[in-house]
Amino acid sequence: MMILLCAGAVWSDLRWQKIENGYLAVFLLLGIPTRLLFVGADHGAAVSAGGVKGAFLPVQLSDAMTGLLLPILLLGLFWLLRMIGAGDVKLLSVLGWYMGKEILVCLWWTLLLAAMLSILILTDEGITAERWRYLKQYAGDCLKSGKRIPYRQPGFHRESLHMAVPVFLSVLLYAAGVYGK
């Protein structure tokens, strides 16, 4: 389900530079019964007292909620500065519902893959120095004005990295067993 979620998010992000809230909501709503009914004892505490095996304690729900909230808490500042899109943060949050605290590892892989892709894009386009100057100018403008200025410019730019792509690659690594349970 996570691969399908990310594949659709990549398509949407590349085509419209947006990941629709409704699309993410569908996967979150599908994730509630998935998380509560189909996740094995590896991901939740099984109750064996009273002959009830496979029932889940609130710790499982707590893990899902933690996974849902961690991307918002960790990436919120970057969203406020418009360095990452709200759809990307929400995509990671929905994935967090499925992955629980392992979303931290997914996020680490996502950021590593994003850095690698960014280096490839900047090198291929020959605009590394230009982007460092832009970052320096941006930081100076924010400090001088004392205001939150969006980092990303609207529209498609050759240096744009659609974060849904490294998120998708990270989920593929998870599905392949490179990390996680």
mmCIF file of C-alpha atoms in Angstrom:
data_model
loop_
_atom_site.group_PDB
_atom_site.id
_atom_site.type_symbol
_atom_site.label_atom_id
_atom_site.label_comp_id
_atom_site.label_asym_id
_atom_site.label_seq_id
_atom_site.Cartn_x
_atom_site.Cartn_y
_atom_site.Cartn_z
ATOM 1 C CA MET A 1 0.000 0.000 0.000
ATOM 2 C CA MET A 2 2.879 2.373 0.788
ATOM 3 C CA ILE A 3 4.409 1.795 -2.659
ATOM 4 C CA LEU A 4 1.089 2.607 -4.332
ATOM 5 C CA LEU A 5 0.730 5.719 -2.167
ATOM 6 C CA CYS A 6 4.196 6.953 -3.102
ATOM 7 C CA ALA A 7 3.922 6.069 -6.795
ATOM 8 C CA GLY A 8 0.758 8.159 -7.082
ATOM 9 C CA ALA A 9 2.366 10.981 -5.105
ATOM 10 C CA VAL A 10 5.377 11.007 -7.455
ATOM 11 C CA TRP A 11 3.110 11.154 -10.500
ATOM 12 C CA SER A 12 1.067 13.985 -8.989
ATOM 13 C CA ASP A 13 4.153 15.906 -7.812
ATOM 14 C CA LEU A 14 5.877 15.666 -11.199
ATOM 15 C CA ARG A 15 2.764 16.473 -13.189
ATOM 16 C CA TRP A 16 1.150 19.232 -11.104
ATOM 17 C CA GLN A 17 3.839 20.077 -8.507
ATOM 18 C CA LYS A 18 1.269 19.199 -5.861
ATOM 19 C CA ILE A 19 0.154 16.159 -3.902
ATOM 20 C CA GLU A 20 -3.595 16.389 -3.400
ATOM 21 C CA ASN A 21 -4.973 16.291 0.143
ATOM 22 C CA GLY A 22 -7.821 14.003 -0.928
ATOM 23 C CA TYR A 23 -5.372 11.450 -2.314
ATOM 24 C CA LEU A 24 -3.414 11.430 0.947
ATOM 25 C CA ALA A 25 -6.627 11.277 2.999
ATOM 26 C CA VAL A 26 -7.748 8.122 1.174
ATOM 27 C CA PHE A 27 -4.526 6.351 2.114
ATOM 28 C CA LEU A 28 -4.729 7.591 5.689
ATOM 29 C CA LEU A 29 -8.307 6.316 5.950
ATOM 30 C CA LEU A 30 -7.265 2.978 4.420
ATOM 31 C CA GLY A 31 -4.376 2.885 6.869
ATOM 32 C CA ILE A 32 -6.594 2.972 9.949
ATOM 33 C CA PRO A 33 -8.061 -0.528 9.500
ATOM 34 C CA THR A 34 -4.774 -1.738 8.029
ATOM 35 C CA ARG A 35 -2.887 -0.601 11.104
ATOM 36 C CA LEU A 36 -5.497 -1.868 13.532
ATOM 37 C CA LEU A 37 -6.365 -5.205 11.912
ATOM 38 C CA PHE A 38 -3.543 -6.471 9.735
ATOM 39 C CA VAL A 39 -0.315 -5.504 11.452
ATOM 40 C CA GLY A 40 1.327 -8.491 13.113
ATOM 41 C CA ALA A 41 2.667 -8.786 16.632
ATOM 42 C CA ASP A 42 6.027 -7.502 15.397
ATOM 43 C CA HIS A 43 4.528 -4.026 15.210
ATOM 44 C CA GLY A 44 2.187 -4.111 18.185
ATOM 45 C CA ALA A 45 1.871 -5.665 21.576
ATOM 46 C CA ALA A 46 -0.210 -8.823 21.407
ATOM 47 C CA VAL A 47 -2.499 -9.646 24.268
ATOM 48 C CA SER A 48 -2.314 -13.271 25.370
ATOM 49 C CA ALA A 49 -4.137 -13.006 28.683
ATOM 50 C CA GLY A 50 -7.645 -14.426 28.702
ATOM 51 C CA GLY A 51 -7.049 -16.376 25.500
ATOM 52 C CA VAL A 52 -7.218 -13.298 23.277
ATOM 53 C CA LYS A 53 -4.311 -13.634 20.865
ATOM 54 C CA GLY A 54 -3.568 -11.047 18.250
ATOM 55 C CA ALA A 55 -5.571 -8.248 19.873
ATOM 56 C CA PHE A 56 -3.627 -5.017 19.999
ATOM 57 C CA LEU A 57 -2.949 -2.721 22.895
ATOM 58 C CA PRO A 58 -2.954 1.077 22.599
ATOM 59 C CA VAL A 59 0.844 0.961 22.185
ATOM 60 C CA GLN A 60 0.241 0.131 18.527
ATOM 61 C CA LEU A 61 -2.032 3.105 18.055
ATOM 62 C CA SER A 62 0.492 5.209 19.933
ATOM 63 C CA ASP A 63 3.228 4.079 17.525
ATOM 64 C CA ALA A 64 1.040 4.990 14.543
ATOM 65 C CA MET A 65 0.248 8.427 15.992
ATOM 66 C CA THR A 66 3.936 9.013 16.736
ATOM 67 C CA GLY A 67 4.788 8.129 13.151
ATOM 68 C CA LEU A 68 2.046 10.429 11.902
ATOM 69 C CA LEU A 69 3.249 13.414 13.945
ATOM 70 C CA LEU A 70 7.046 13.080 13.696
ATOM 71 C CA PRO A 71 7.352 14.375 10.099
ATOM 72 C CA ILE A 72 5.220 17.400 10.958
ATOM 73 C CA LEU A 73 7.313 18.205 14.015
ATOM 74 C CA LEU A 74 10.669 17.587 12.302
ATOM 75 C CA LEU A 75 9.893 19.260 8.971
ATOM 76 C CA GLY A 76 7.510 21.993 10.106
ATOM 77 C CA LEU A 77 10.166 24.713 10.120
ATOM 78 C CA PHE A 78 11.270 23.796 6.591
ATOM 79 C CA TRP A 79 7.654 24.023 5.467
ATOM 80 C CA LEU A 80 7.247 27.418 7.154
ATOM 81 C CA LEU A 81 10.273 28.628 5.183
ATOM 82 C CA ARG A 82 8.765 27.076 2.030
ATOM 83 C CA MET A 83 11.820 24.861 1.602
ATOM 84 C CA ILE A 84 9.582 21.809 1.410
ATOM 85 C CA GLY A 85 6.007 21.526 0.267
ATOM 86 C CA ALA A 86 3.127 20.815 2.607
ATOM 87 C CA GLY A 87 2.188 17.806 0.469
ATOM 88 C CA ASP A 88 5.625 16.287 1.037
ATOM 89 C CA VAL A 89 5.270 16.667 4.800
ATOM 90 C CA LYS A 90 1.761 15.178 4.696
ATOM 91 C CA LEU A 91 2.977 12.297 2.493
ATOM 92 C CA LEU A 92 5.632 11.459 5.070
ATOM 93 C CA SER A 93 3.036 11.747 7.840
ATOM 94 C CA VAL A 94 0.697 9.280 6.145
ATOM 95 C CA LEU A 95 3.654 6.932 5.669
ATOM 96 C CA GLY A 96 4.401 7.451 9.358
ATOM 97 C CA TRP A 97 0.947 6.097 10.197
ATOM 98 C CA TYR A 98 1.910 2.845 8.473
ATOM 99 C CA MET A 99 5.534 2.725 9.635
ATOM 100 C CA GLY A 100 5.300 4.100 13.156
ATOM 101 C CA LYS A 101 8.597 5.320 14.600
ATOM 102 C CA GLU A 102 10.429 3.731 11.680
ATOM 103 C CA ILE A 103 9.414 6.836 9.749
ATOM 104 C CA LEU A 104 12.555 8.368 11.267
ATOM 105 C CA VAL A 105 14.700 5.905 9.334
ATOM 106 C CA CYS A 106 12.583 6.485 6.229
ATOM 107 C CA LEU A 107 13.097 10.222 6.665
ATOM 108 C CA TRP A 108 16.861 9.727 7.060
ATOM 109 C CA TRP A 109 16.992 7.695 3.827
ATOM 110 C CA THR A 110 14.751 10.247 2.106
ATOM 111 C CA LEU A 111 17.043 13.129 3.054
ATOM 112 C CA LEU A 112 20.151 11.176 2.036
ATOM 113 C CA LEU A 113 18.630 10.290 -1.337
ATOM 114 C CA ALA A 114 17.399 13.878 -1.782
ATOM 115 C CA ALA A 115 20.921 15.175 -1.139
ATOM 116 C CA MET A 116 22.368 12.730 -3.669
ATOM 117 C CA LEU A 117 19.747 13.659 -6.280
ATOM 118 C CA SER A 118 20.295 17.364 -5.603
ATOM 119 C CA ILE A 119 24.026 17.029 -6.157
ATOM 120 C CA LEU A 120 23.355 15.199 -9.424
ATOM 121 C CA ILE A 121 20.889 17.868 -10.587
ATOM 122 C CA LEU A 122 23.109 20.808 -9.613
ATOM 123 C CA THR A 123 26.184 19.212 -11.181
ATOM 124 C CA ASP A 124 24.362 18.179 -14.340
ATOM 125 C CA GLU A 125 22.836 21.645 -14.763
ATOM 126 C CA GLY A 126 26.127 23.374 -13.837
ATOM 127 C CA ILE A 127 24.390 25.652 -11.334
ATOM 128 C CA THR A 128 26.000 24.687 -8.007
ATOM 129 C CA ALA A 129 27.659 28.080 -7.434
ATOM 130 C CA GLU A 130 24.490 29.882 -8.498
ATOM 131 C CA ARG A 131 22.398 27.963 -5.941
ATOM 132 C CA TRP A 132 24.903 28.675 -3.112
ATOM 133 C CA ARG A 133 24.673 32.387 -3.963
ATOM 134 C CA TYR A 134 20.861 32.143 -3.905
ATOM 135 C CA LEU A 135 20.956 30.493 -0.459
ATOM 136 C CA LYS A 136 23.305 33.185 0.868
ATOM 137 C CA GLN A 137 21.111 35.951 -0.579
ATOM 138 C CA TYR A 138 17.981 34.288 0.824
ATOM 139 C CA ALA A 139 19.467 33.991 4.333
ATOM 140 C CA GLY A 140 20.572 37.636 4.203
ATOM 141 C CA ASP A 141 17.148 38.812 3.032
ATOM 142 C CA CYS A 142 15.411 36.905 5.831
ATOM 143 C CA LEU A 143 17.747 38.312 8.474
ATOM 144 C CA LYS A 144 17.458 41.880 7.176
ATOM 145 C CA SER A 145 13.679 41.875 6.847
ATOM 146 C CA GLY A 146 13.021 39.800 9.949
ATOM 147 C CA LYS A 147 10.272 38.110 7.958
ATOM 148 C CA ARG A 148 9.650 34.617 6.718
ATOM 149 C CA ILE A 149 10.269 34.672 2.992
ATOM 150 C CA PRO A 150 9.415 31.633 0.839
ATOM 151 C CA TYR A 151 12.617 29.890 -0.282
ATOM 152 C CA ARG A 152 11.090 28.155 -3.283
ATOM 153 C CA GLN A 153 9.913 30.215 -6.178
ATOM 154 C CA PRO A 154 6.567 29.251 -7.747
ATOM 155 C CA GLY A 155 6.598 27.260 -10.961
ATOM 156 C CA PHE A 156 8.903 24.647 -12.379
ATOM 157 C CA HIS A 157 12.639 25.336 -12.185
ATOM 158 C CA ARG A 158 15.491 23.221 -13.426
ATOM 159 C CA GLU A 159 16.911 22.927 -9.917
ATOM 160 C CA SER A 160 13.606 21.834 -8.366
ATOM 161 C CA LEU A 161 13.683 18.523 -6.566
ATOM 162 C CA HIS A 162 10.315 16.877 -6.152
ATOM 163 C CA MET A 163 10.615 15.311 -2.686
ATOM 164 C CA ALA A 164 8.063 12.630 -3.517
ATOM 165 C CA VAL A 165 10.795 10.982 -5.626
ATOM 166 C CA PRO A 166 13.307 10.383 -2.789
ATOM 167 C CA VAL A 167 10.405 9.461 -0.480
ATOM 168 C CA PHE A 168 9.343 6.827 -3.023
ATOM 169 C CA LEU A 169 12.910 5.529 -3.354
ATOM 170 C CA SER A 170 13.180 5.312 0.435
ATOM 171 C CA VAL A 171 9.935 3.323 0.631
ATOM 172 C CA LEU A 172 11.252 0.973 -2.060
ATOM 173 C CA LEU A 173 14.339 0.391 0.095
ATOM 174 C CA TYR A 174 12.049 -0.306 3.054
ATOM 175 C CA ALA A 175 9.977 -2.772 1.000
ATOM 176 C CA ALA A 176 13.178 -4.468 -0.164
ATOM 177 C CA GLY A 177 14.243 -4.974 3.448
ATOM 178 C CA VAL A 178 17.219 -2.601 3.365
ATOM 179 C CA TYR A 179 15.939 -1.103 6.618
ATOM 180 C CA GLY A 180 13.013 -1.727 8.974
ATOM 181 C CA LYS A 181 11.484 -4.879 10.355
#
